[in-house]
Tab-separated table of C-alpha atoms and ligand atoms in Angstrom:
chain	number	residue	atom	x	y	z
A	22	UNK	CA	3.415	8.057	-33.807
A	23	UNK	CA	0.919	11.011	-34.441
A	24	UNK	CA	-2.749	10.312	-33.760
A	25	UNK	CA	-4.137	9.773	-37.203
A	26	UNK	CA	-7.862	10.306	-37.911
A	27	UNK	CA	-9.664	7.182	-38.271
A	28	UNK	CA	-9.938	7.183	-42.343
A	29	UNK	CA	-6.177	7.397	-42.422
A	30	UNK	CA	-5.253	4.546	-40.274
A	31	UNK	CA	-8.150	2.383	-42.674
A	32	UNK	CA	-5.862	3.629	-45.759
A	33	UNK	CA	-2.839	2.259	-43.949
A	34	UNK	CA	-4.150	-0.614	-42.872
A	35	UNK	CA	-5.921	-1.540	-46.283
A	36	UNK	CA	-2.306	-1.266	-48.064
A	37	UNK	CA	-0.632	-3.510	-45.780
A	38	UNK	CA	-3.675	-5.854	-45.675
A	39	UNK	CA	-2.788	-5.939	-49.560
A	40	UNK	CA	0.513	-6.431	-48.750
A	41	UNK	CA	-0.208	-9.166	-46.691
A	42	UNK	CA	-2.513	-11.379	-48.924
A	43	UNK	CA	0.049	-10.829	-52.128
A	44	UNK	CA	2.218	-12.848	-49.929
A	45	UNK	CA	-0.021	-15.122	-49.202
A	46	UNK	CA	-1.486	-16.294	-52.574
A	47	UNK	CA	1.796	-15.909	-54.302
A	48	UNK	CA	0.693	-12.041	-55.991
A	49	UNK	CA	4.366	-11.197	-55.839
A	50	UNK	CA	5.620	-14.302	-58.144
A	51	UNK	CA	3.598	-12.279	-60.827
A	52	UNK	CA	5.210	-9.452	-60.200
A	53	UNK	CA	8.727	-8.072	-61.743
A	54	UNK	CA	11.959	-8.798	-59.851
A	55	UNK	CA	12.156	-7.381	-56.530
A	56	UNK	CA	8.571	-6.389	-55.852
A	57	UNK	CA	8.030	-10.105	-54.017
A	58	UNK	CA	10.063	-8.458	-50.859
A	59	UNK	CA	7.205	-6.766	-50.541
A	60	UNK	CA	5.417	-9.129	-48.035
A	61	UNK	CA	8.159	-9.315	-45.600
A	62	UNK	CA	8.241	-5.202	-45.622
A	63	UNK	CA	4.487	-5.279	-45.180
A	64	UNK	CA	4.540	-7.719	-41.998
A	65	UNK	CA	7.405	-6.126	-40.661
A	66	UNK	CA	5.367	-2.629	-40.967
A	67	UNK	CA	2.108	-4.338	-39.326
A	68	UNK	CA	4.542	-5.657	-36.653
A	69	UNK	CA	5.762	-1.863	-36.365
A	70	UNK	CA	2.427	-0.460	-35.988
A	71	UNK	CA	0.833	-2.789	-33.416
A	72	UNK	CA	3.888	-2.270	-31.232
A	73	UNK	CA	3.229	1.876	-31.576
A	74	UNK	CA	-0.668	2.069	-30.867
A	75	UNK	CA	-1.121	-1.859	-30.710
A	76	UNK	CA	-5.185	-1.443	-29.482
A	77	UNK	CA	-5.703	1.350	-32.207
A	78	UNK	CA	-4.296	-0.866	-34.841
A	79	UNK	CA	-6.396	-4.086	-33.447
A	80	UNK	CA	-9.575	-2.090	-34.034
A	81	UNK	CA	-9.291	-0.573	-37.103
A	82	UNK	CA	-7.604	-3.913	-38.684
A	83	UNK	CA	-11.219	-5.902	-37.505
A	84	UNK	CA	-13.436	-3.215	-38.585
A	85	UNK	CA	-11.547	-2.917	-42.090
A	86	UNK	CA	-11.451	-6.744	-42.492
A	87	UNK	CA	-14.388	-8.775	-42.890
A	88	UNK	CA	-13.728	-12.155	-42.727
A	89	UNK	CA	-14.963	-12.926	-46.320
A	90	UNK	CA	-12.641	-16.124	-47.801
A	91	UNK	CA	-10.214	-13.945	-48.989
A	92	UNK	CA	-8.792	-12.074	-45.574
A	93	UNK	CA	-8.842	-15.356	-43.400
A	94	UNK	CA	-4.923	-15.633	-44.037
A	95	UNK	CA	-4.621	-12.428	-42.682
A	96	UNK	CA	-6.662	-13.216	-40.145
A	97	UNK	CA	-4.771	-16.110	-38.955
A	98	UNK	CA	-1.429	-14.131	-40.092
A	99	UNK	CA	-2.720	-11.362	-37.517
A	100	UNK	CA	-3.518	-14.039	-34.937
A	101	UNK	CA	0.142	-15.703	-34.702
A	102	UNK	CA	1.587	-12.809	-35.616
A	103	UNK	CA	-0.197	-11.591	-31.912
A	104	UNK	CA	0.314	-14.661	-30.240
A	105	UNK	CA	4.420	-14.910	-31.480
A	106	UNK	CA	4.986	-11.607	-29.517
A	107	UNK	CA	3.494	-12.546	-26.303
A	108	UNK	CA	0.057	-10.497	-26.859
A	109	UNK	CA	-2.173	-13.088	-25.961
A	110	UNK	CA	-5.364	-11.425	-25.431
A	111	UNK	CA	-5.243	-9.915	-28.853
A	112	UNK	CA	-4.206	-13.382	-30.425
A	113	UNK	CA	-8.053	-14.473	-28.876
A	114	UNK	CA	-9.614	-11.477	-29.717
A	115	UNK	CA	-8.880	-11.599	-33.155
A	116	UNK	CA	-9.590	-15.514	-33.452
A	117	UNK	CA	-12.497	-15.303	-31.620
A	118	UNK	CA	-13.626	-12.567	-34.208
A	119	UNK	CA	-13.145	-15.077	-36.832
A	120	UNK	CA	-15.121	-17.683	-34.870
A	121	UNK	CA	-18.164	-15.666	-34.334
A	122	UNK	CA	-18.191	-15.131	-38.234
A	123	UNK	CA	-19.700	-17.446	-40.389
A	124	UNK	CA	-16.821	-20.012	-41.418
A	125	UNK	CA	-16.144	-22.925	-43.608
A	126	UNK	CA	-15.811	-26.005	-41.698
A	127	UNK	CA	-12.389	-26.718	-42.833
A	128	UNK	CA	-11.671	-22.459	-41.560
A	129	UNK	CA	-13.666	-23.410	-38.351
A	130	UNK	CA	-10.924	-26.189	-37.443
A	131	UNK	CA	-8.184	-23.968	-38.222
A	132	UNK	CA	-9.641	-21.270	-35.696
A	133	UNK	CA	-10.581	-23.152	-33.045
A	134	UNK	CA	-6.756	-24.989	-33.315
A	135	UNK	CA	-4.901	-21.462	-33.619
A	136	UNK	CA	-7.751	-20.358	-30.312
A	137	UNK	CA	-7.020	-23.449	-28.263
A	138	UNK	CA	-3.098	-22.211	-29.125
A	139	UNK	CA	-3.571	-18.959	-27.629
A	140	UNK	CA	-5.935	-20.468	-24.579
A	141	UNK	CA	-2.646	-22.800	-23.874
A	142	UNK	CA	-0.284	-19.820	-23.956
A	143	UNK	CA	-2.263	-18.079	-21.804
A	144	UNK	CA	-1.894	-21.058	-19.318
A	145	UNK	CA	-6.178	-21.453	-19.817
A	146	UNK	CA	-5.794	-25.308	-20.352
A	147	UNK	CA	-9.949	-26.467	-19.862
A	148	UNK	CA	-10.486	-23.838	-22.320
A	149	UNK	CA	-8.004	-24.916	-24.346
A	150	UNK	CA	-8.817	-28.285	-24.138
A	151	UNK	CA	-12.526	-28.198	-24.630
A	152	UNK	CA	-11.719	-26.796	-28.270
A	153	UNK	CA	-9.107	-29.324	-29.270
A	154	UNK	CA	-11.001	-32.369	-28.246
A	155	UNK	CA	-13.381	-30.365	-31.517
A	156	UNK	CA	-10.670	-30.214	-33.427
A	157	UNK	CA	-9.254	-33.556	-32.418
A	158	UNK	CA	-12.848	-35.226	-34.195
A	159	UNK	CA	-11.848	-34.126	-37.395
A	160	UNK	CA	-9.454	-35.352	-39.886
A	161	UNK	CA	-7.445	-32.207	-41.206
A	162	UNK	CA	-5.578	-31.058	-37.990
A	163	UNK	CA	-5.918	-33.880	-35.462
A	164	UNK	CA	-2.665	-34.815	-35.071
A	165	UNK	CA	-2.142	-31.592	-34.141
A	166	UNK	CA	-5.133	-31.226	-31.686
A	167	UNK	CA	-3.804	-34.647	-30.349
A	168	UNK	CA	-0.154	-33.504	-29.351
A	169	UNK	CA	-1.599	-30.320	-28.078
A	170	UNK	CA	-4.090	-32.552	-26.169
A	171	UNK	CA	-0.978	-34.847	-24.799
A	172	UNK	CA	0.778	-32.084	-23.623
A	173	UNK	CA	-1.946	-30.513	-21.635
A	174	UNK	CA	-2.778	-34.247	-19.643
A	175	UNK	CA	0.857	-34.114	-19.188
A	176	UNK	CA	1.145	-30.990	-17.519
A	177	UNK	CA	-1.841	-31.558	-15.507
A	178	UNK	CA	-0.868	-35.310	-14.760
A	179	UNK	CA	-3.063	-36.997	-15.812
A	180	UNK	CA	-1.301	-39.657	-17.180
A	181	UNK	CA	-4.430	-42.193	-18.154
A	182	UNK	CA	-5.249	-39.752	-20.594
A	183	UNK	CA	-2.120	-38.914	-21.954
A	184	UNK	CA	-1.236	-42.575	-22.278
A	185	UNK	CA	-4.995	-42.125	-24.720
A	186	UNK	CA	-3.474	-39.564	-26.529
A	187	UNK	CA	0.090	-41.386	-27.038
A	188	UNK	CA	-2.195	-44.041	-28.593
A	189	UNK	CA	-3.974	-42.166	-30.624
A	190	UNK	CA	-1.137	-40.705	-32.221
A	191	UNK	CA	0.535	-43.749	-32.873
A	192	UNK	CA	-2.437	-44.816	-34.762
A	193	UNK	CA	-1.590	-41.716	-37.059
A	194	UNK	CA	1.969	-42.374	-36.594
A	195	UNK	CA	2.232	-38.981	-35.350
A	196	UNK	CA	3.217	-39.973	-31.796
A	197	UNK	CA	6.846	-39.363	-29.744
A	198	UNK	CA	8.375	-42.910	-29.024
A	199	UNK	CA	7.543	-45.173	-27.376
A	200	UNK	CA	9.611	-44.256	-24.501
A	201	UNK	CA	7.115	-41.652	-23.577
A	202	UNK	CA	4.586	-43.671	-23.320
A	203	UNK	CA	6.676	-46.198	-20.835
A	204	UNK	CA	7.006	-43.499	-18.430
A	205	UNK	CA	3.277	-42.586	-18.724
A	206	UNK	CA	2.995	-46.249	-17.521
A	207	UNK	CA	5.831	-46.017	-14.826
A	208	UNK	CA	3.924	-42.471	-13.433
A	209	UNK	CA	0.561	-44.706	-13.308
A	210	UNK	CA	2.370	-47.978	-11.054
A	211	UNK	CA	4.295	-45.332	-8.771
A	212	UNK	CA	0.490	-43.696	-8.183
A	213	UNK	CA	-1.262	-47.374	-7.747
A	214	UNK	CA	2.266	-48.270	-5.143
A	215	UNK	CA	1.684	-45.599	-2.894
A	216	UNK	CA	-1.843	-46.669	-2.708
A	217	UNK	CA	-0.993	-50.209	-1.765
A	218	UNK	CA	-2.234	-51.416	-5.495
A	219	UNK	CA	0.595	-53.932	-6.244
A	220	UNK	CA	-0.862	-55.647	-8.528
A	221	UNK	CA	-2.383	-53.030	-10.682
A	222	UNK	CA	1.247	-51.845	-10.536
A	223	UNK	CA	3.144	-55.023	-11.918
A	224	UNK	CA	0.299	-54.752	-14.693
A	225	UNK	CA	1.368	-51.337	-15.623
A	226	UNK	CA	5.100	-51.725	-15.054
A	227	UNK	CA	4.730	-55.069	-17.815
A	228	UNK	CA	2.736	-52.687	-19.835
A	229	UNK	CA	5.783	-50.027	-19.985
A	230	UNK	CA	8.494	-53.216	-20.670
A	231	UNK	CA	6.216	-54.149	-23.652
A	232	UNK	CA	6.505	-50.395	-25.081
A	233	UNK	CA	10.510	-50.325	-24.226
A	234	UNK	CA	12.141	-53.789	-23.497
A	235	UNK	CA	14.919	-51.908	-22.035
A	236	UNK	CA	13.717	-49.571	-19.590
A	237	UNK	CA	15.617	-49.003	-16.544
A	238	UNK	CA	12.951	-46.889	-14.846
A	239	UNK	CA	10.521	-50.183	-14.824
A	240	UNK	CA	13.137	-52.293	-12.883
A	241	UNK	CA	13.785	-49.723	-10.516
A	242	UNK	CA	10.399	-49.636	-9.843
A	243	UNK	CA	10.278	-53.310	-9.779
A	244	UNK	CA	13.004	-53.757	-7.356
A	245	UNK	CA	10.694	-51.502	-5.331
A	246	UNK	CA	7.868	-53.899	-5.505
A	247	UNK	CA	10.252	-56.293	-4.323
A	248	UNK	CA	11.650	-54.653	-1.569
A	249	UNK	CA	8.693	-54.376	-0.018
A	250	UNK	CA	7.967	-58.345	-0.534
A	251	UNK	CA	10.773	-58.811	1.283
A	252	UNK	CA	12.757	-60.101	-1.802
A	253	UNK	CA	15.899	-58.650	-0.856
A	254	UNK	CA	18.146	-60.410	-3.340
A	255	UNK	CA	15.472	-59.636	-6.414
A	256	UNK	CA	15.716	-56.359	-5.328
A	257	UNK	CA	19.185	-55.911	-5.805
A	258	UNK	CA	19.676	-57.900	-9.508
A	259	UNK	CA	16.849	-55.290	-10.641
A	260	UNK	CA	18.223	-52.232	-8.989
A	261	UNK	CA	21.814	-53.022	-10.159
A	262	UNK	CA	20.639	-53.628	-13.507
A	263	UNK	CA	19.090	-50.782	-13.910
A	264	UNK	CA	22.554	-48.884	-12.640
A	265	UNK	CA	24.354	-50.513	-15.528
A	266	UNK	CA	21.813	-49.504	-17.859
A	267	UNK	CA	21.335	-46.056	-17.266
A	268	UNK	CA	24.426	-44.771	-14.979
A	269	UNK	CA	22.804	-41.451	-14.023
A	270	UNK	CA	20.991	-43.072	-11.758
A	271	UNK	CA	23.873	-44.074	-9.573
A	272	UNK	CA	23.716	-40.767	-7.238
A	273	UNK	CA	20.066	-41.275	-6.252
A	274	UNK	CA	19.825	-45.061	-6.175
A	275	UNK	CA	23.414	-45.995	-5.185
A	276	UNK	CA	23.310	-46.018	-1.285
A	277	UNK	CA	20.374	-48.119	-1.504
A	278	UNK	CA	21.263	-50.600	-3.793
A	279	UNK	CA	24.479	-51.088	-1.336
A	280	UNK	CA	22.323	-51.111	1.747
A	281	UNK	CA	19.983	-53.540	-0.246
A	282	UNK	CA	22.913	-55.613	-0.560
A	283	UNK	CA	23.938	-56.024	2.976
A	284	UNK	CA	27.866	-56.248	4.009
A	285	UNK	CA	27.572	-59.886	2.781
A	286	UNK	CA	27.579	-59.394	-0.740
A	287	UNK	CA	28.407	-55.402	-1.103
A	288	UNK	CA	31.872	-56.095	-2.454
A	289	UNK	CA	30.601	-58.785	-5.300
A	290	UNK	CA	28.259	-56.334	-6.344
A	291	UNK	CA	31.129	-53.393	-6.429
A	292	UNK	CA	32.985	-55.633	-8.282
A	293	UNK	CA	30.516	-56.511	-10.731
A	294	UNK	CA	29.560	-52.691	-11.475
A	295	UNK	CA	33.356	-51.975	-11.721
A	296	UNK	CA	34.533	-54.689	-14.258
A	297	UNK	CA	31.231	-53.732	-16.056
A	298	UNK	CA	32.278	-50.236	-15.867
A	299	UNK	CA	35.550	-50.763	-16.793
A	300	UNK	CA	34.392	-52.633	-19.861
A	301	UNK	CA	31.995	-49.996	-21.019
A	302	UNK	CA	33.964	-46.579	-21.578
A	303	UNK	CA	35.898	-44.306	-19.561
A	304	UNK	CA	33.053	-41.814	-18.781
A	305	UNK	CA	30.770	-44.796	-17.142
A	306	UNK	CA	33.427	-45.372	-15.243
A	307	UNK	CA	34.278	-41.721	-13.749
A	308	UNK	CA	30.478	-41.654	-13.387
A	309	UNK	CA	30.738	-44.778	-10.876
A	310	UNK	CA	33.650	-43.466	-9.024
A	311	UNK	CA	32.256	-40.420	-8.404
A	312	UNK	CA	29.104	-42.069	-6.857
A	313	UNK	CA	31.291	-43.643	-4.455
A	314	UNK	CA	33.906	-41.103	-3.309
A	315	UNK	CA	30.767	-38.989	-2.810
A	316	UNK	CA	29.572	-42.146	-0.564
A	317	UNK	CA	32.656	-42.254	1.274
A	318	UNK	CA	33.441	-45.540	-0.364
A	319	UNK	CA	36.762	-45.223	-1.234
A	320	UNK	CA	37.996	-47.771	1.558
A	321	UNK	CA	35.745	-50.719	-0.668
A	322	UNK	CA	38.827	-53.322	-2.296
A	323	UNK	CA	36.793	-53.596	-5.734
A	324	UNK	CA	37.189	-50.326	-6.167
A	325	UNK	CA	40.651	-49.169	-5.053
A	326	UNK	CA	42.393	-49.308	-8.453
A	327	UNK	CA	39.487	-47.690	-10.560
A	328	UNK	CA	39.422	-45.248	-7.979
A	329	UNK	CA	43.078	-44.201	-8.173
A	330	UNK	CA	43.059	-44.429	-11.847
A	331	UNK	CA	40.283	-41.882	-12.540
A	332	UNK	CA	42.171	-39.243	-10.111
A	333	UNK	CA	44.917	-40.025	-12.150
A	334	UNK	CA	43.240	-39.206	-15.368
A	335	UNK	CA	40.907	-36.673	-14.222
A	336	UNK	CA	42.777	-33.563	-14.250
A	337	UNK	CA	40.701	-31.835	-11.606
A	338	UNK	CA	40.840	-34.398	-9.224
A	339	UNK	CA	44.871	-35.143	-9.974
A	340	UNK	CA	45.357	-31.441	-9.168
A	341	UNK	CA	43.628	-31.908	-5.631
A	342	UNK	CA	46.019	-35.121	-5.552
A	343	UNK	CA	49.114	-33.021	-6.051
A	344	UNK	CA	47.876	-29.962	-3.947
A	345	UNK	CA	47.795	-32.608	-1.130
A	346	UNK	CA	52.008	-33.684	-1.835
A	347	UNK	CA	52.081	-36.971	-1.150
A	348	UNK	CA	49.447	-37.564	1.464
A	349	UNK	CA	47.848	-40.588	2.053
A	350	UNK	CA	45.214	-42.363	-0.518
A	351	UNK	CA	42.404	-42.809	1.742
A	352	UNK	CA	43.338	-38.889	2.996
A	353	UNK	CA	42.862	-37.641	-0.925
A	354	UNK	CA	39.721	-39.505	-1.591
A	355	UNK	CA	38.203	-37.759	1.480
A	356	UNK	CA	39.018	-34.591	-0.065
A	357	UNK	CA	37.650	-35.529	-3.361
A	358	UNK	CA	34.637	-36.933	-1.864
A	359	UNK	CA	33.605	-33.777	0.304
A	360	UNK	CA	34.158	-31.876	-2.869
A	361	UNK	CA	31.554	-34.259	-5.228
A	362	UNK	CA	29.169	-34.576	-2.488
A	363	UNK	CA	28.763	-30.511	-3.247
A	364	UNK	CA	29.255	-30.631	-7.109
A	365	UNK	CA	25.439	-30.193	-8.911
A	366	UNK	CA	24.930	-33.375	-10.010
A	367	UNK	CA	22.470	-33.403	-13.053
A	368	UNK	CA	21.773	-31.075	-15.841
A	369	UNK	CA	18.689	-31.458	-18.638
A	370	UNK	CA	20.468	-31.988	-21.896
A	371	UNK	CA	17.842	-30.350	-23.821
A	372	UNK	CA	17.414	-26.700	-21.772
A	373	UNK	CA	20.150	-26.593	-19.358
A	374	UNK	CA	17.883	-27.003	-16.312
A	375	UNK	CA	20.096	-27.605	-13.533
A	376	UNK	CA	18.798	-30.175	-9.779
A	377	UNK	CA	20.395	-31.511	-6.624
A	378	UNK	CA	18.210	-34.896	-7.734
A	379	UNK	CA	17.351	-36.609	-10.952
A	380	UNK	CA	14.330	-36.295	-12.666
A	381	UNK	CA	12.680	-38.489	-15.562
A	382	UNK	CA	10.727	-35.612	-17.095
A	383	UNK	CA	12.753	-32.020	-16.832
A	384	UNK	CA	10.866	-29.971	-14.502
A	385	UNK	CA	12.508	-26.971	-16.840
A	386	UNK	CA	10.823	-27.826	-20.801
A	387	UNK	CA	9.214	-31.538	-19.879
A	388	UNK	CA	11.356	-33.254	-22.264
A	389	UNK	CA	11.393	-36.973	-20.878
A	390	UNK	CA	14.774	-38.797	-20.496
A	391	UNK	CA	17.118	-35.634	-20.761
A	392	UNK	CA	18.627	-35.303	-17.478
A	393	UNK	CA	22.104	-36.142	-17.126
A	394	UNK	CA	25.026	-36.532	-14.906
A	395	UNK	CA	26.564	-33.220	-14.581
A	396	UNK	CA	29.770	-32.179	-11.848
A	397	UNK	CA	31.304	-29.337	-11.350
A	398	UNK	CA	33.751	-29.531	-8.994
A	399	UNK	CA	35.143	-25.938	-7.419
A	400	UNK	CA	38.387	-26.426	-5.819
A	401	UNK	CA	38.843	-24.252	-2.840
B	4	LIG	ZN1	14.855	-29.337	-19.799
């Protein structure tokens, strides 16, 4: 792009400014057929010129603009516009323009929420926090300044005040479920067990069953607790509960539900997962055999007939059967397990994030619940 003289770049910038507010206060309805395209063009040609001389454009836009009531939209338009592309320090330069100007309440909010949005992108979290506990006083945009605000505790773990901010959106009925806040609960009693606070952790764990009745992550928890009393056989109607519940959990949690169990009763427990299993749906029950060919567990009775039925069905695994020609069982479910024990395991449903262990909150986009079970199994 040549290198205009300053009066020219003003002329430019004044016609898309135009532009820009007839798209905002609806100008181009008024006009004939056609014309309303206009606004796109003229956002698509800012775009164009901040990407060409993007710190030219950023000063002669501010000193064109003043931030009377009728260029705040472009303002803000400017601001996200900015922020959108990844130019972060320009998305707070020009809201921190509007800031310093003399602003309607109601405009005041609206800056200090898009600021606190840049401040968060920029990974400045105090900074962005200090403005949207602000914004998070009044009325207009605190929902939003309140799921900004969760996110933040979240990410810094600081669970007591998320759990604040869960509550506070549910008063506005503005909050994620209730699920989330469970887990907030569940993060609190692990952090209160490893300090030797049992009690405080029961509370909390009783807490999360009264925001989810069924919540496998409690029990497991629980069954924790009561390991450590020395309730062995508590321990194990919790942990396998929470199995049946929520399957995935079988890779991390199944060898020590069996060693929980003791030789004594390990094969009434396989048998009660299995005819569970079985009842349930095919995948539930792959999902168990898989757990224990990985554990070396094909020798267990209970599970002998599941066990050859899913490498029946499972065309992977059947072609490992057949490779082998007519070798023994207990010779093909070694095979099989030495190949699961390598397979990834779990996979977040939501952004593909991929772990050797499971997770409750994706370590990839912090969505809560969204790991699952996931195998791939290379033959060699
Ligand atoms: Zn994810």
């Amino acid at each position: 792009m040549p290198d205009l003289p300053p009066y020219v770049w003003a002329l430019i910038l004044g016609a898309l400014v135009v532009g820009i507010l007839a798209g905002h206060f609806g100008w181009g309805r008024r006009w004939p057929r056609g014309l309303g395209r206009f606004h796109a063009e003229y956002l698509t040609g800012l775009d164009y010129l901040i990407s060409e001389q993007p710190d030219r454009a950023l000063d002669s836009f501010l000193k064109v603009m003043d931030a009377n009531a009728d260029t705040l939209e472009t303002h803000f338009a400017l601001g996200s516009l900015y922020r959108r592309r990844g130019e972060v320090e320009r998305a707070i330069r020009v809201h921190r323009n509007l800031l310093a100007r003399g602003l309607s309440p109601e405009h005041r909010e609206q800056a200090r929420l898009a600021l606190a949005q840049d401040y968060l992108r920029a990974g400045l979290l105090d900074r962005a926090e200090g403005l949207l506990r602000q914004v998070s006083e009044g009325t207009r945009l605190r929902a939003r300044a309140l799921e900004a605000l969760r996110v933040i505790y979240e990410r810094q773990r600081d669970w007591t005040q998320a759990l604040d901010a869960h509550r506070r959106l549910a008063a506005l009925d503005a909050a994620p479920p209730p699920a989330v806040a469970a887990h907030y609960q569940c993060e609190l009693a692990t952090y209160h067990l490893e300090r030797g606070d049992v009690d405080e952790a029961r509370r909390l764990l009783r807490r999360a069953r009264r925001e989810v009745a069924v919540f496998p992550r409690a029990a497991v928890l629980r069954a924790q607790i009561a390991e450590r009393e020395g309730n062995a056989a508590l321990a194990v109607r919790l942990l396998a509960w929470a199995l049946q519940e929520s399957p995935r959990l079988l890779h991390d949690e199944f060898a020590h539900l069996l060693r929980l169990a003791g030789d004594g009763s390990r094969d009434k427990l396989l048998e009660d997962l299995v005819s569970r299993a079985e009842q349930r749906d095919f995948g539930e029950l792959k999902g168990l055999v898989f757990a224990a060919l990985a554990l070396s567990l094909a020798h267990a009775a209970p599970l002998r007939t599941s066990i050859e039925k899913v490498i029946r069905l499972e065309p992977t695994l059947n072609a490992v059967r057949e490779a082998a020609g007519g070798a023994p069982f207990e010779y093909v479910a070694a095979e099989i397990g030495a190949l699961l024990a390598r397979a990834e395991t779990y996979r977040c449903a939501d952004c593909g994030f991929a772990a050797r262990r499971f997770y409750w909150q994706c370590p990839g986009c912090q969505s809560w619940d969204s790991f699952e079970t996931y195998v791939i199994i290379q033959l060699r």
